Every structure is written in C-alpha cells, then in structure tokens.
Amino acid sequence: MAKKKAFALRINEEVYKAIERWAEDEFRSTNGQMVWMLQEMLKKRDVFQRKPLQTGKKIRVWTNSLAII
C-alpha cells in the first residue's frame, strides 16, 4: 500500500461544511471525501501521467475555493 502523507489544511468553513455534507451522502469520511476529490481532479487533469518536475519548483493547482501547493 502507498505511504500516506499527513498535512494541515486551512479551509473556509463554508467549503468544509459542503464537503462534509457531500461525504455523508457518499458514505465516506470527510477526509476520505477530500482524498477522493483530489484524486479525481488529478485524474481529470492527467497529472498522474506527467513526469515529476526536475527543478524542485512547487506546482499550484487551483480549484474554485482551494489552492493546493
């Protein structure tokens, strides 16, 4: 199984509540829902197929209310 990385996420309360409700509808934990959402977005943008950056620079992925660095 792939190693998991823990990190702190600062998120707008309104966005968090919306994700929490969505997670309930899907019978997932809020954390599980966020992981699923991120994986789906990365698949949609074909990020899993890209080669890692060689420069060490950070990548910013923007969604409607969330910046992932």
GROMACS .gro file of C-alpha atoms in nm:
model
   69
    1MET     CA    1   0.000   0.000   0.000
    2ALA     CA    2   0.123   0.350  -0.082
    3LYS     CA    3   0.263   0.557   0.202
    4LYS     CA    4   0.030   0.837   0.314
    5LYS     CA    5   0.144   1.189   0.399
    6ALA     CA    6  -0.029   1.387   0.675
    7PHE     CA    7  -0.054   1.765   0.645
    8ALA     CA    8  -0.256   2.055   0.785
    9LEU     CA    9  -0.516   2.215   0.560
   10ARG     CA   10  -0.667   2.558   0.620
   11ILE     CA   11  -1.003   2.572   0.451
   12ASN     CA   12  -1.302   2.806   0.455
   13GLU     CA   13  -1.568   2.676   0.697
   14GLU     CA   14  -1.842   2.700   0.432
   15VAL     CA   15  -1.638   2.486   0.191
   16TYR     CA   16  -1.560   2.237   0.468
   17LYS     CA   17  -1.929   2.204   0.561
   18ALA     CA   18  -2.019   2.144   0.194
   19ILE     CA   19  -1.755   1.870   0.168
   20GLU     CA   20  -1.876   1.722   0.496
   21ARG     CA   21  -2.236   1.703   0.364
   22TRP     CA   22  -2.117   1.552   0.035
   23ALA     CA   23  -1.912   1.294   0.227
   24GLU     CA   24  -2.222   1.196   0.426
   25ASP     CA   25  -2.417   1.148   0.103
   26GLU     CA   26  -2.140   0.922  -0.032
   27PHE     CA   27  -2.094   0.730   0.297
   28ARG     CA   28  -1.733   0.849   0.327
   29SER     CA   29  -1.541   1.027   0.599
   30THR     CA   30  -1.470   1.394   0.534
   31ASN     CA   31  -1.102   1.310   0.493
   32GLY     CA   32  -1.187   1.026   0.255
   33GLN     CA   33  -1.406   1.260   0.052
   34MET     CA   34  -1.126   1.517   0.022
   35VAL     CA   35  -0.880   1.248  -0.088
   36TRP     CA   36  -1.130   1.119  -0.345
   37MET     CA   37  -1.195   1.473  -0.475
   38LEU     CA   38  -0.824   1.543  -0.513
   39GLN     CA   39  -0.762   1.211  -0.688
   40GLU     CA   40  -1.050   1.272  -0.929
   41MET     CA   41  -0.923   1.623  -1.011
   42LEU     CA   42  -0.570   1.491  -1.070
   43LYS     CA   43  -0.701   1.213  -1.297
   44LYS     CA   44  -0.914   1.463  -1.488
   45ARG     CA   45  -0.612   1.689  -1.544
   46ASP     CA   46  -0.393   1.387  -1.627
   47VAL     CA   47  -0.143   1.486  -1.357
   48PHE     CA   48  -0.068   1.124  -1.261
   49GLN     CA   49   0.082   1.064  -1.607
   50ARG     CA   50   0.315   1.366  -1.601
   51LYS     CA   51   0.681   1.335  -1.514
   52PRO     CA   52   0.788   1.498  -1.184
   53LEU     CA   53   0.950   1.841  -1.206
   54GLN     CA   54   1.327   1.829  -1.209
   55THR     CA   55   1.366   2.187  -1.084
   56GLY     CA   56   1.217   2.137  -0.739
   57LYS     CA   57   0.962   2.413  -0.801
   58LYS     CA   58   0.617   2.391  -0.645
   59ILE     CA   59   0.308   2.335  -0.858
   60ARG     CA   60  -0.012   2.522  -0.781
   61VAL     CA   61  -0.341   2.356  -0.868
   62TRP     CA   62  -0.641   2.587  -0.833
   63THR     CA   63  -0.998   2.477  -0.788
   64ASN     CA   64  -1.292   2.708  -0.715
   65SER     CA   65  -1.209   2.770  -0.349
   66LEU     CA   66  -0.898   2.568  -0.283
   67ALA     CA   67  -0.532   2.614  -0.365
   68ILE     CA   68  -0.314   2.307  -0.339
   69ILE     CA   69   0.058   2.375  -0.330
   0.00000   0.00000   0.00000
